[in-house]
Each structure stands twice: as structure tokens, then as C-alpha cells.
Amino acid sequence: MAILLKTETDPPERWTGPLLAVDPDLDIRIWPDLGHVEDIDIAMVWDLPPDAYGRLPNLKAVLSLGMGVDHLIARADIPANVPIVRLTDSWMAASMTEYVLLHVLRFHRNHHLYEQAMGRAEWLALPTPEVTTRHVGIMGLGVLGQAAAQALNGLGFAVSGWSRRPKTIAGVDCFAGPDGMAPFLAQTEILLCLLPLTSATENILHGDLFAALPAGAAVINAARGGLLVDDDLIAALNSGHLTGATLDAFRDEPLPADHPFWRHPGVFVTPHMAADSNPDTAARELVANVRRIRAGEAPRNVVDRTDGY
Ligand code: OXD
């Protein structure tokens, strides 16, 4: 039995070290050196090149090296009986929470406007709103959304959340489904998107949604670029309806140098680093799932391929 490892950008040793530290007996093959393909029962990957999964006759599971699995679900060559398993590493949730706090506070304290005023050498002193009256709305109440909600609650923000299916979360005003969207948006001054990218959520951040937010709202997308209609965001910023946006994920990455987001004064771009996978913390979770699969048990955190997350 062997694991096939293919990272996205990390050198493979960045992952083999922590994995072997948890279990020195693992046989890890690094793409493209497969050895006997019959040996490979687990693919531990960001993804593989086209048709590669079909070359692994004894594949029992695909363990993702990231949290978002949209690109794996889109693969036609992962057989339906081979589970796709997401990473839910608590380090990633903590890292995303730091990013969320940084950027929510930036909008809450008007720093996006001070940054622009600095460029004009303008002494612009704005009133600071009381935190308990500041409404932050989180789209997506999974592991990341719930961790962010808890931290924002801790700072005193008025936190609400929207998810596809109803949820009850202490301290969060929860809305769900299509009917819950309008009341959720109407009260959201800082919108944080942490949704998975699925056929149901693609382009969900579009012009009508922005129009349903109160004037002066801000948007943070730290999930996937395919959730956002780029031109609609630019239009909502240009009209003055939105005050600013922070974006960490894009349809094309790296974000092309000629994309208007780079130069728009209302947009703050970060290079898809809100919550990177951390091999040192993820290795234990991955190896635990390898052991479960090899013992004939179901792995934890299997993705529902119909729902897309
Ligand atoms: C992930 C990511 O899905 O980094 O893990 O975007």
C-alpha cells in the first residue's frame, strides 16, 4: 500500500517530513514517480494532471491537501466510489480567523478610507462606530465561518450568518436558504464570504446581491474567485454603493497584472494566503484518515459530491 503525494506549490519534502514524523512506515511516492501503480491506494493531493486518477486501479480515497475541494469535485476521472476527503485543520481555521479580524477591523475602523486620504495628504478624521452596532454578516457557516463568527463575537460585533441549510450557532443571528438571503443582506454592513464554490454558489456575489446590502457596505471574499462577478463588484464600488472590498481569491491566479482589481482604490488584493495549508498541523489529520481507510473504516470529512462541499 502506498500514498501518492502531489502538492500544489510546496516542495514535496515540506509534506513528507511531517507525514513521516507521524508514521515513519508510510510508503510515500512523489508524483510523477509512481512505481507500481497497483500499490497506490491513497492520493494525497492538491490535484493531479488530467486523467491521472484513472491510472490508479486500486485507489481507495483522495485526501485533499486543502480545504476547498471544488477542483477535485469537478474531476470526471475520480471514480464515484472513491471518496474525496477535505482537510479541516484547526490551524487553517485560526489563520483564516486572523485574516478576517484584520480585514473586518480595517473596514470597521475606516482604515480603508484613511489609506486613501493619506495618498491625498488629507487629515480625514471620521467617527468610530460603536462595535456592538456594527453588523458583520458571514456567508458560509462551516468550520471557517463558525471560527470567524466566534472571534468576531468576542470583539463585540453584531454577527449574523447565512447558510444553505438552517443552522443554530450561539451568538449568531442565523439565516438560511433563498428566503433568508434578503433579510440577512439588509442588515449586513461588512459582508464576509467563506462559501464553498459549487454550482449553486457560483457568481453568488453579483450586482443584485450588492444592491441588497445597505449603502456604504464592504465586502470581503476569502473563499473562491468563482463566487464573485468581478465587473459587478467594480460597478458597485464605482457607484459609491460599496465602500470597499478585500479579495483573497480570484478566477485566474495569480491575478493577471492588467486586472482592474490591482488598481482600483476601493479594492485590497491579497494573494490567496488567507489560510494556507500547514503540513505540520495537517499531517496528524491526514495520517489518521489513512489509518481509518486501511482499517476498512470510513474516513472523516468526506465531501458530499452532490452538494459540492
Ligand atoms: C484551500 C485554500 O482550499 O487554500 O485550502 O484555498
XYZ file of C-alpha atoms and ligand atoms in Angstrom:
315
model
C 0.000 0.000 0.000
C 1.374 3.396 -0.929
C 0.408 7.044 -0.863
C 0.777 9.171 -3.973
C 1.697 12.746 -2.992
C 1.370 15.781 -5.230
C 1.491 19.241 -3.689
C 0.308 22.466 -5.309
C 3.356 24.701 -4.927
C 5.133 23.407 -1.797
C 8.249 21.265 -2.293
C 7.085 17.666 -1.570
C 9.562 17.368 1.337
C 7.553 20.039 3.130
C 4.808 17.356 3.426
C 6.779 14.088 3.531
C 8.729 15.274 6.628
C 5.662 15.906 8.838
C 3.812 12.835 7.466
C 6.750 10.513 8.186
C 7.196 12.120 11.603
C 3.663 10.912 12.435
C 4.148 7.495 10.814
C 7.689 6.562 9.667
C 6.383 3.388 7.971
C 4.354 5.205 5.310
C 5.362 4.435 1.709
C 5.026 7.830 0.007
C 5.522 8.118 -3.749
C 6.034 11.611 -5.088
C 4.346 12.477 -8.380
C 5.338 11.620 -11.122
C 7.376 8.676 -9.705
C 4.506 6.260 -9.159
C 6.426 2.970 -9.051
C 3.928 0.097 -9.354
C 0.620 1.912 -9.772
C -1.183 -1.107 -8.243
C 0.411 -0.224 -4.860
C -1.217 3.177 -4.639
C -4.359 3.149 -2.521
C -4.420 6.812 -1.464
C -3.830 10.015 -3.398
C -2.832 12.908 -1.118
C -3.024 15.847 -3.442
C -3.998 19.362 -4.263
C -4.824 17.791 -7.636
C -3.343 15.571 -10.371
C -2.934 16.243 -14.113
C -5.826 15.280 -16.455
C -6.805 11.584 -16.470
C -4.220 10.690 -13.816
C -6.715 9.275 -11.288
C -7.875 6.755 -13.893
C -4.330 5.341 -13.953
C -4.601 4.221 -10.306
C -6.557 0.928 -10.331
C -6.559 0.395 -6.542
C -7.316 3.958 -5.436
C -9.470 3.980 -2.287
C -9.571 7.699 -1.453
C -8.406 11.151 -2.498
C -7.241 13.164 0.510
C -7.139 16.877 -0.276
C -4.192 18.949 0.902
C -6.517 21.992 1.054
C -9.918 22.912 2.469
C -11.660 23.860 -0.772
C -12.365 20.862 -2.998
C -14.243 22.419 -5.944
C -11.451 21.499 -8.364
C -11.500 17.844 -7.194
C -15.281 17.547 -7.430
C -15.041 18.834 -10.992
C -12.781 15.903 -11.938
C -14.558 13.282 -14.033
C -11.746 10.739 -13.604
C -12.173 10.257 -9.829
C -14.493 7.220 -9.698
C -17.801 7.778 -7.874
C -16.942 5.114 -5.280
C -13.670 6.829 -4.342
C -14.350 9.334 -1.530
C -12.894 12.833 -1.729
C -11.857 13.996 1.733
C -11.306 17.608 2.736
C -8.788 18.996 5.201
C -10.361 20.698 8.226
C -7.157 21.562 10.042
C -7.772 23.818 13.044
C -4.601 25.768 12.238
C -6.203 26.840 8.953
C -9.340 27.973 10.757
C -7.192 30.012 13.162
C -5.259 31.507 10.257
C -8.442 32.446 8.414
C -9.792 33.988 11.609
C -6.737 36.254 11.857
C -7.297 37.363 8.268
C -10.979 38.002 8.912
C -10.334 40.045 12.059
C -7.672 42.109 10.296
C -9.915 42.998 7.380
C -13.189 43.399 9.277
C -11.447 45.777 11.694
C -9.898 47.645 8.767
C -13.375 48.450 7.441
C -14.922 48.916 10.873
C -12.275 51.499 11.833
C -12.404 53.165 8.376
C -8.750 52.422 7.665
C -9.501 51.812 4.008
C -10.594 55.474 3.862
C -7.553 56.671 5.843
C -5.282 54.799 3.403
C -6.869 56.733 0.543
C -6.749 60.021 2.495
C -3.028 59.502 3.154
C -2.444 59.434 -0.598
C -4.036 62.906 -0.746
C -2.210 64.141 2.410
C -5.677 64.753 3.807
C -6.356 64.865 7.578
C -9.633 62.958 7.478
C -10.970 62.209 10.968
C -14.097 60.044 10.872
C -16.304 58.978 13.788
C -15.675 55.439 15.025
C -18.931 53.497 15.330
C -19.682 51.501 18.476
C -18.651 47.893 17.745
C -21.867 46.365 19.091
C -23.843 48.288 16.488
C -21.630 47.113 13.612
C -23.240 44.244 11.715
C -20.941 41.664 10.179
C -22.650 39.044 8.019
C -20.911 35.750 7.203
C -21.925 33.736 4.157
C -20.920 30.135 4.807
C -21.133 28.748 8.338
C -18.810 25.745 8.074
C -15.601 25.259 10.032
C -14.123 28.581 8.865
C -17.332 30.614 9.154
C -18.045 29.408 12.673
C -14.486 30.116 13.852
C -14.702 33.634 12.389
C -18.125 34.205 13.979
C -16.843 33.235 17.399
C -13.845 35.581 17.162
C -15.969 38.478 15.870
C -18.438 37.880 18.698
C -15.547 38.013 21.110
C -14.755 41.539 19.914
C -18.383 42.546 20.392
C -19.564 42.721 16.757
C -23.198 42.005 15.918
C -22.704 38.793 13.912
C -25.175 37.172 11.575
C -24.719 34.291 9.175
C -26.264 32.822 6.065
C -26.020 29.198 5.016
C -27.782 26.943 2.564
C -29.363 24.835 5.297
C -30.635 26.228 8.641
C -28.098 26.292 11.469
C -28.196 27.342 15.114
C -24.981 28.885 16.403
C -24.691 30.626 19.766
C -24.284 34.372 19.361
C -25.028 34.334 15.618
C -28.267 35.529 14.063
C -28.672 32.687 11.555
C -30.461 32.945 8.194
C -30.797 30.173 5.626
C -31.752 29.415 2.056
C -33.138 31.724 -0.611
C -35.787 33.206 1.739
C -33.190 34.126 4.336
C -30.952 35.985 1.910
C -32.764 39.362 1.688
C -33.181 39.908 5.469
C -29.588 38.763 6.012
C -28.203 41.203 3.439
C -30.403 44.117 4.566
C -28.615 44.294 7.922
C -25.076 43.401 6.803
C -22.591 46.287 6.795
C -19.489 44.128 6.392
C -20.114 41.029 4.287
C -17.663 38.156 4.673
C -17.870 35.356 2.113
C -16.493 31.953 3.156
C -18.753 29.798 0.980
C -17.555 26.750 -0.930
C -17.627 27.112 -4.717
C -20.379 24.864 -6.099
C -22.824 25.051 -8.989
C -25.276 26.637 -6.510
C -22.877 29.327 -5.269
C -21.006 30.248 -8.448
C -21.418 34.018 -9.156
C -23.433 34.442 -5.943
C -21.652 37.754 -5.225
C -23.296 39.703 -8.035
C -24.890 43.091 -8.668
C -28.326 42.324 -7.164
C -26.749 40.968 -4.009
C -24.583 44.085 -3.645
C -27.658 46.279 -4.210
C -29.436 44.457 -1.349
C -26.668 45.468 1.101
C -27.028 48.809 2.907
C -25.282 51.761 1.229
C -21.676 52.004 2.410
C -21.270 48.265 2.986
C -17.946 46.487 2.490
C -17.290 43.035 1.044
C -14.589 40.501 1.928
C -14.190 37.410 -0.272
C -11.713 34.977 1.238
C -13.187 31.876 -0.404
C -13.056 31.373 -4.188
C -12.866 33.781 -7.130
C -15.688 31.998 -8.959
C -18.153 33.194 -6.317
C -17.718 36.789 -7.448
C -18.809 38.610 -10.591
C -15.792 40.900 -10.917
C -17.430 43.571 -13.108
C -20.449 43.831 -10.777
C -18.152 44.466 -7.830
C -16.302 47.204 -9.707
C -19.647 48.782 -10.706
C -20.937 48.707 -7.106
C -17.705 50.337 -5.893
C -17.708 52.943 -8.665
C -21.301 53.922 -7.909
C -20.314 54.506 -4.277
C -22.835 51.926 -3.024
C -19.996 49.787 -1.654
C -17.233 51.460 0.317
C -14.571 48.829 -0.294
C -13.672 45.206 -0.912
C -10.945 42.842 0.252
C -10.276 39.920 -2.076
C -8.035 36.924 -1.454
C -9.196 34.560 -4.221
C -9.622 35.150 -7.947
C -10.878 33.397 -11.057
C -7.373 33.491 -12.523
C -4.489 33.106 -10.121
C -2.065 34.756 -9.952
C -4.363 37.705 -10.620
C -3.298 38.986 -14.078
C -1.295 42.227 -13.942
C -3.854 44.039 -16.112
C -6.856 43.125 -13.941
C -8.652 46.295 -12.717
C -8.694 44.992 -9.113
C -4.980 45.773 -8.820
C -5.501 49.468 -9.421
C -8.968 50.137 -8.018
C -8.699 52.384 -4.928
C -11.584 50.527 -3.283
C -10.067 47.059 -3.639
C -7.459 45.477 -1.379
C -5.868 42.422 -3.009
C -4.095 39.625 -1.136
C -2.501 36.671 -2.979
C -4.681 33.734 -1.822
C -2.909 33.480 1.501
C -5.757 33.948 3.990
C -5.402 30.351 5.228
C -2.640 28.267 3.697
C -2.438 24.566 4.472
C 0.145 23.820 7.137
C 1.792 20.382 6.785
C 2.991 20.439 10.402
C -0.545 20.597 11.746
C -2.345 18.776 8.908
C -0.154 15.641 8.950
C -1.859 14.121 12.006
C -5.337 14.508 10.454
C -4.150 13.043 7.133
C -2.417 10.056 8.699
C -5.445 9.357 10.922
C -7.571 9.131 7.776
C -5.011 6.884 6.045
C -5.219 4.537 9.042
C -9.016 4.550 9.017
C -9.177 3.792 5.299
C -6.660 0.968 5.584
C -8.577 -0.484 8.537
C -11.690 -0.561 6.351
C -13.350 2.353 8.159
C -14.866 5.448 6.582
C -12.516 8.465 6.576
C -13.559 11.642 8.413
C -14.685 14.751 6.458
C -15.803 13.074 3.257
C -17.176 15.595 0.777
C -20.750 15.237 -0.472
C -20.197 15.273 -4.203
C -23.832 16.142 -4.920
C -23.827 19.180 -2.653
C -20.339 20.056 -3.833
C -18.758 20.512 -0.391
C -7.813 25.852 0.381
C -7.231 27.141 0.002
O -8.855 25.481 -0.160
O -6.107 27.449 0.439
O -7.252 25.174 1.235
O -7.877 27.905 -0.711
